[in-house]
Amino acid sequence: MAGVRHELLTRALPALRHDMVAPLSVMRMGLLLLKHRSAAETFDEAAWERQIGSISEQIDALADGVRSLRDWELAVSDDGTTRSALVARCASLMRAAFELNGIRLQVDEELAPGPGDEPRFPEGASLRYLVLGALGFLHDSTEDLGAIQIAADGPEGLRFTATRGQKESPAGDPVPPMAGALRAPRKLAIDAIALQALADGLGYPVVIEGDTVRLSLRST
């Protein structure tokens, strides 16, 4: 199971890295602007305060990104997650990589975060690995994969359905047949055995039915 988790974390790392690099870029630009303004003959106190406030916000965002790395450690206790937040986070981690290969991630409207109180499910780190495992399985095992739809499966489950068909770029243009071969190198393909081992190790039931994967967010 550790090998499967390591593979899934490796696939999510580009998005995690981007979340931490983006604030650094904004901070660097902010510091250059402050340096430029410090050399000016006039002092605009309001502009300085706005720029310092912007840099402070980016420092907070960077700190949040660094702290989020702890969320991937199963040994670290957490306060759980809601189903919609879980889906939103996992979709954001994989959307760019999937769409670059013409694979669309479609999240059902029922899973959109709303103002109401949603039930929280414990062990958010385990559930994150489980959802990424389902996405990785359909990605690796479905020929001519065009899209993956994520929908609710009862009050405490998720259903992932692969759709075969024409791949499209984010702009809506067809993706050349060889584009799928340009996926980032990986050491481990997430097949049915790997996904089942991950679910068993984390203690959650999973059902694979052809191009569909069903997960329960309650451990057994």
Tab-separated table of C-alpha atoms in Angstrom:
chain	number	residue	atom	x	y	z
A	1	MET	CA	0.000	0.000	0.000
A	2	ALA	CA	2.879	2.384	0.738
A	3	GLY	CA	4.049	2.122	-2.858
A	4	VAL	CA	0.593	3.018	-4.169
A	5	ARG	CA	0.351	6.000	-1.827
A	6	HIS	CA	3.812	7.182	-2.881
A	7	GLU	CA	2.816	6.946	-6.541
A	8	LEU	CA	-0.370	8.957	-5.970
A	9	LEU	CA	1.493	11.621	-4.001
A	10	THR	CA	4.055	11.841	-6.807
A	11	ARG	CA	1.276	12.496	-9.304
A	12	ALA	CA	-0.211	15.219	-7.099
A	13	LEU	CA	3.129	16.924	-6.428
A	14	PRO	CA	3.113	19.204	-9.519
A	15	ALA	CA	-0.099	20.851	-8.325
A	16	LEU	CA	1.160	21.032	-4.736
A	17	ARG	CA	4.412	22.577	-5.948
A	18	HIS	CA	2.493	25.147	-7.980
A	19	ASP	CA	0.447	26.108	-4.910
A	20	MET	CA	3.674	26.960	-3.091
A	21	VAL	CA	5.616	28.526	-5.972
A	22	ALA	CA	2.831	30.929	-6.998
A	23	PRO	CA	2.967	32.981	-3.751
A	24	LEU	CA	6.753	33.198	-4.061
A	25	SER	CA	6.442	34.742	-7.527
A	26	VAL	CA	3.981	37.348	-6.266
A	27	MET	CA	6.205	38.115	-3.273
A	28	ARG	CA	9.237	38.563	-5.506
A	29	MET	CA	7.340	41.016	-7.694
A	30	GLY	CA	6.056	42.845	-4.612
A	31	LEU	CA	9.566	43.253	-3.222
A	32	LEU	CA	10.787	44.637	-6.557
A	33	LEU	CA	7.979	47.195	-6.500
A	34	LEU	CA	8.870	48.183	-2.937
A	35	LYS	CA	12.517	48.574	-3.942
A	36	HIS	CA	11.484	50.749	-6.876
A	37	ARG	CA	9.252	52.919	-4.696
A	38	SER	CA	11.953	53.281	-2.041
A	39	ALA	CA	14.147	54.935	-4.653
A	40	ALA	CA	11.421	57.367	-5.716
A	41	GLU	CA	11.602	60.984	-4.639
A	42	THR	CA	8.069	60.929	-3.251
A	43	PHE	CA	6.768	58.568	-0.582
A	44	ASP	CA	3.295	57.100	-1.128
A	45	GLU	CA	2.366	55.649	2.254
A	46	ALA	CA	-0.911	54.131	1.004
A	47	ALA	CA	0.848	52.308	-1.845
A	48	TRP	CA	3.448	50.938	0.562
A	49	GLU	CA	0.774	49.667	2.919
A	50	ARG	CA	-1.097	47.968	0.082
A	51	GLN	CA	2.065	46.285	-1.169
A	52	ILE	CA	3.097	45.131	2.289
A	53	GLY	CA	-0.406	43.789	2.851
A	54	SER	CA	-0.220	41.859	-0.423
A	55	ILE	CA	3.133	40.340	0.540
A	56	SER	CA	1.766	39.408	3.961
A	57	GLU	CA	-1.151	37.593	2.288
A	58	GLN	CA	1.235	35.644	0.070
A	59	ILE	CA	3.355	34.663	3.094
A	60	ASP	CA	0.200	33.291	4.725
A	61	ALA	CA	-0.664	31.390	1.520
A	62	LEU	CA	2.843	29.944	1.373
A	63	ALA	CA	2.655	28.903	5.034
A	64	ASP	CA	-0.688	27.213	4.364
A	65	GLY	CA	0.869	25.346	1.428
A	66	VAL	CA	3.757	24.098	3.546
A	67	ARG	CA	1.409	23.031	6.340
A	68	SER	CA	-0.790	21.214	3.825
A	69	LEU	CA	2.042	18.775	3.158
A	70	ARG	CA	1.406	17.361	6.626
A	71	ASP	CA	-2.120	16.504	5.494
A	72	TRP	CA	-0.675	13.648	3.450
A	73	GLU	CA	0.729	11.876	6.503
A	74	LEU	CA	-1.674	9.196	7.653
A	75	ALA	CA	-0.234	9.312	11.158
A	76	VAL	CA	-1.242	12.968	11.575
A	77	SER	CA	-4.698	13.374	13.083
A	78	ASP	CA	-7.102	15.687	11.260
A	79	ASP	CA	-10.649	16.912	11.673
A	80	GLY	CA	-11.880	15.072	8.613
A	81	THR	CA	-13.443	16.539	5.502
A	82	THR	CA	-16.775	17.018	3.810
A	83	ARG	CA	-17.551	15.114	0.634
A	84	SER	CA	-17.720	18.234	-1.517
A	85	ALA	CA	-14.430	19.597	-0.147
A	86	LEU	CA	-12.752	16.239	-0.720
A	87	VAL	CA	-13.866	16.103	-4.343
A	88	ALA	CA	-12.973	19.740	-4.979
A	89	ARG	CA	-9.463	19.286	-3.565
A	90	CYS	CA	-8.688	16.089	-5.457
A	91	ALA	CA	-10.130	17.435	-8.708
A	92	SER	CA	-8.002	20.579	-8.393
A	93	LEU	CA	-4.881	18.481	-7.849
A	94	MET	CA	-5.380	16.387	-10.994
A	95	ARG	CA	-7.389	18.604	-13.361
A	96	ALA	CA	-4.449	20.307	-15.077
A	97	ALA	CA	-2.559	17.052	-15.698
A	98	PHE	CA	-5.691	15.329	-17.005
A	99	GLU	CA	-6.781	18.191	-19.245
A	100	LEU	CA	-3.322	18.473	-20.787
A	101	ASN	CA	-3.953	14.951	-22.041
A	102	GLY	CA	-7.477	15.804	-23.198
A	103	ILE	CA	-9.222	14.070	-20.278
A	104	ARG	CA	-12.058	16.077	-18.746
A	105	LEU	CA	-12.925	15.897	-15.059
A	106	GLN	CA	-16.659	16.453	-14.616
A	107	VAL	CA	-17.977	16.979	-11.083
A	108	ASP	CA	-21.722	16.549	-10.577
A	109	GLU	CA	-23.551	19.663	-9.383
A	110	GLU	CA	-24.693	17.779	-6.280
A	111	LEU	CA	-21.079	17.766	-5.091
A	112	ALA	CA	-20.580	21.512	-5.417
A	113	PRO	CA	-19.708	23.119	-2.053
A	114	GLY	CA	-22.791	24.787	-0.630
A	115	PRO	CA	-23.743	26.973	2.309
A	116	GLY	CA	-25.458	24.157	4.192
A	117	ASP	CA	-23.878	21.994	6.862
A	118	GLU	CA	-22.417	18.856	5.330
A	119	PRO	CA	-21.479	15.778	7.315
A	120	ARG	CA	-17.763	15.408	7.917
A	121	PHE	CA	-15.978	12.153	7.332
A	122	PRO	CA	-12.958	11.280	9.482
A	123	GLU	CA	-9.462	10.535	8.210
A	124	GLY	CA	-9.244	13.157	5.484
A	125	ALA	CA	-5.764	12.029	4.404
A	126	SER	CA	-6.934	8.462	3.801
A	127	LEU	CA	-9.944	9.640	1.810
A	128	ARG	CA	-7.746	11.885	-0.315
A	129	TYR	CA	-5.527	8.943	-1.249
A	130	LEU	CA	-8.616	6.852	-1.956
A	131	VAL	CA	-10.176	9.394	-4.340
A	132	LEU	CA	-6.873	9.958	-6.125
A	133	GLY	CA	-6.540	6.186	-6.366
A	134	ALA	CA	-9.920	5.884	-8.098
A	135	LEU	CA	-8.992	8.648	-10.545
A	136	GLY	CA	-5.592	7.065	-11.159
A	137	PHE	CA	-7.132	3.653	-11.764
A	138	LEU	CA	-9.563	4.927	-14.402
A	139	HIS	CA	-6.795	7.017	-15.946
A	140	ASP	CA	-4.390	4.105	-16.232
A	141	SER	CA	-6.781	1.292	-17.133
A	142	THR	CA	-9.283	2.880	-19.544
A	143	GLU	CA	-8.434	2.866	-23.230
A	144	ASP	CA	-9.405	6.011	-25.175
A	145	LEU	CA	-10.375	7.761	-21.951
A	146	GLY	CA	-12.166	11.009	-22.738
A	147	ALA	CA	-13.655	12.029	-19.385
A	148	ILE	CA	-14.209	10.977	-15.788
A	149	GLN	CA	-17.436	11.948	-14.074
A	150	ILE	CA	-17.547	12.204	-10.278
A	151	ALA	CA	-20.986	11.908	-8.705
A	152	ALA	CA	-22.528	11.165	-5.335
A	153	ASP	CA	-23.323	7.524	-4.614
A	154	GLY	CA	-25.857	7.612	-1.832
A	155	PRO	CA	-25.341	9.858	1.208
A	156	GLU	CA	-21.846	8.563	2.036
A	157	GLY	CA	-20.254	7.445	-1.188
A	158	LEU	CA	-18.770	8.545	-4.498
A	159	ARG	CA	-19.090	7.110	-7.987
A	160	PHE	CA	-16.431	7.596	-10.656
A	161	THR	CA	-17.421	6.799	-14.244
A	162	ALA	CA	-15.034	6.748	-17.188
A	163	THR	CA	-16.262	7.836	-20.603
A	164	ARG	CA	-14.470	6.664	-23.695
A	165	GLY	CA	-14.273	8.927	-26.691
A	166	GLN	CA	-12.531	11.774	-28.443
A	167	LYS	CA	-9.998	13.561	-26.297
A	168	GLU	CA	-10.203	17.344	-26.309
A	169	SER	CA	-7.796	20.067	-25.296
A	170	PRO	CA	-8.926	22.717	-22.777
A	171	ALA	CA	-9.727	24.917	-25.812
A	172	GLY	CA	-12.054	22.246	-27.205
A	173	ASP	CA	-9.742	21.123	-29.995
A	174	PRO	CA	-9.138	17.393	-30.608
A	175	VAL	CA	-5.966	16.050	-29.031
A	176	PRO	CA	-3.643	14.145	-31.396
A	177	PRO	CA	-3.609	10.358	-30.781
A	178	MET	CA	-0.009	10.465	-29.532
A	179	ALA	CA	-0.733	13.118	-26.879
A	180	GLY	CA	-1.689	10.425	-24.390
A	181	ALA	CA	1.827	8.991	-24.691
A	182	LEU	CA	3.290	12.199	-23.258
A	183	ARG	CA	2.163	11.497	-19.712
A	184	ALA	CA	4.727	12.076	-17.002
A	185	PRO	CA	6.856	8.988	-16.305
A	186	ARG	CA	5.553	6.849	-13.501
A	187	LYS	CA	6.924	3.819	-11.713
A	188	LEU	CA	3.616	2.179	-10.855
A	189	ALA	CA	0.387	1.877	-12.810
A	190	ILE	CA	-2.736	1.981	-10.658
A	191	ASP	CA	-4.516	-1.196	-11.702
A	192	ALA	CA	-7.413	-2.994	-9.994
A	193	ILE	CA	-5.049	-4.883	-7.687
A	194	ALA	CA	-3.268	-1.703	-6.612
A	195	LEU	CA	-6.545	0.144	-5.991
A	196	GLN	CA	-7.963	-2.777	-3.992
A	197	ALA	CA	-4.775	-3.027	-1.934
A	198	LEU	CA	-4.956	0.707	-1.210
A	199	ALA	CA	-8.598	0.502	-0.134
A	200	ASP	CA	-8.010	-2.603	1.994
A	201	GLY	CA	-4.995	-1.031	3.666
A	202	LEU	CA	-6.893	2.157	4.476
A	203	GLY	CA	-9.969	0.193	5.568
A	204	TYR	CA	-12.551	1.412	3.040
A	205	PRO	CA	-14.778	-0.633	0.726
A	206	VAL	CA	-14.331	-0.168	-3.004
A	207	VAL	CA	-16.281	-1.735	-5.877
A	208	ILE	CA	-14.956	-1.840	-9.441
A	209	GLU	CA	-17.590	-2.430	-12.105
A	210	GLY	CA	-16.125	-2.097	-15.572
A	211	ASP	CA	-15.569	1.608	-16.212
A	212	THR	CA	-17.094	2.584	-12.851
A	213	VAL	CA	-15.561	2.765	-9.381
A	214	ARG	CA	-17.707	3.155	-6.264
A	215	LEU	CA	-16.241	4.259	-2.960
A	216	SER	CA	-17.705	4.482	0.508
A	217	LEU	CA	-16.370	7.322	2.641
A	218	ARG	CA	-17.057	5.349	5.821
A	219	SER	CA	-14.393	2.897	6.892
A	220	THR	CA	-15.321	-0.698	7.572
